[in-house]
Amino acid sequence: MSDEPIADPAFGGSCPLPIADYPTVQMAHGGGGRLTQQLIEGLLLPAFDNDALAALHDGAVLDAGNARLAFTTDSYVVRPLFFPGGDIGSLAVHGTVNDLAMCGARPLALSCALILEEGLPMETLARVVTSMRAAAAAAGVPVVTGDTKVVDRGKGDGIYVNTAGIGLVEPGLVIDPRRARPGDAVLLSGSIAEHGTAILSVREGLEFESPIESDSAPLHGLVAILIARLGPDLHVLRDPTRGGVASALNEIAQRAGLGVRLEETAVPVTGPVRAVCELLGLDPLYVANEGKLLAIVAREAAETALDALRSHPLGRDAAIVGEVVEDAPGRVTLRSSIGGLRVVDLLTGEQLPRIC
């Protein structure tokens, strides 16, 4: 097979994604790891090139007259539809609210588009919609518009959900990976890998003395506290969903042109989650979260940020887990419990497909 790119006038004569490596879409293209990055940078960014998209944030921040709006969209294909701690409906609301919050925005409104498979029980659809309504009401962010499509029986998987959202960003507030500076502290709002292990335990029929539940939750209240307490000392926010903490920090490091160094002993992981990961050969750093955030703040504001996070129920287990460093630009390293350093790279494969 030729290594030459595909000729396509839409890309000025050639498609920037080499077909020699992946002539068809792979599951890992949606996993948040290296193949997702290659798909975005090799195909999607060149196709839709603009400054707002090039920021590669969880959403776009747009100037609209005297206002600054954050705009984001996400699709949900999680399997199973219902899982401990949530379901596809509440997950869709929380995920979109959180993407707006990671831009520093106060969420204003959501859209909801449903792709339904012929034969889906109406009871199942009602459960999902009721859950979305409850999640939106609890977050204080209404669903104001939407769409519904139905595909033939056997051509879908019950239900897929797309949600988009808009939010308002305060004047002068800039949350962006490029604001990271050497010496900045890296904080996590709580224990990791709970969403991914909750989904996996249902799929594999695993049962534990202490049930594992998804951490799915709206984080905009937690972010509002950080913004109020830290102001310009809050440099970067990211919710480590697909690909987990490892992928999120790699994206930040690459955008900032700096390194990130984690301390293994500082990263909070609950006993049941650690046990599942050891049983199945998973690294918690790569497992998805849906109710945690990463914050990168000025070194002198680290303790203030930690106190702010711990003042909120969703941040009570927050911890300072690392720092931004000048060496190894664009890479994430981890200092192990015995003092050694290892590189925490992007995953190439897909360890947990359809996790959100």
Short mmCIF file of C-alpha atoms in Angstrom, two decimals, residues 27 30-31 193 195-201 203-204 242-243 277 280 282-283 286-288 347 349-356:
data_model
loop_
_atom_site.label_atom_id
_atom_site.label_comp_id
_atom_site.label_asym_id
_atom_site.label_seq_id
_atom_site.Cartn_x
_atom_site.Cartn_y
_atom_site.Cartn_z
CA MET A 27 -11.97 2.04 17.93
CA GLY A 30 -12.23 7.58 19.72
CA GLY A 31 -10.25 6.59 22.82
CA ALA A 193 -10.57 6.08 37.57
CA HIS A 195 -16.12 6.04 36.09
CA GLY A 196 -14.12 3.68 33.90
CA THR A 197 -13.90 0.92 36.49
CA ALA A 198 -17.63 1.23 37.26
CA ILE A 199 -18.48 0.70 33.58
CA LEU A 200 -16.01 -2.15 33.25
CA SER A 201 -17.24 -3.94 36.35
CA ARG A 203 -19.57 -5.25 31.53
CA GLU A 204 -17.47 -8.00 33.07
CA ARG A 242 -11.38 9.53 27.86
CA GLY A 243 -7.76 8.54 28.25
CA CYS A 277 -7.10 -2.06 37.95
CA LEU A 280 -7.45 -6.36 34.95
CA LEU A 282 -5.08 -1.33 33.95
CA ASP A 283 -3.18 1.79 34.94
CA TYR A 286 -5.40 6.08 31.82
CA VAL A 287 -8.92 5.23 33.05
CA ALA A 288 -11.77 7.68 32.38
CA LEU A 347 -1.98 5.29 24.72
CA GLY A 349 -4.63 1.38 21.58
CA GLU A 350 -8.07 1.49 23.17
CA GLN A 351 -8.22 -0.14 26.60
CA LEU A 352 -11.84 0.75 27.45
CA PRO A 353 -14.00 1.41 24.37
CA ARG A 354 -17.30 3.28 24.60
CA ILE A 355 -16.71 4.54 28.10
CA CYS A 356 -18.67 7.76 27.60
#
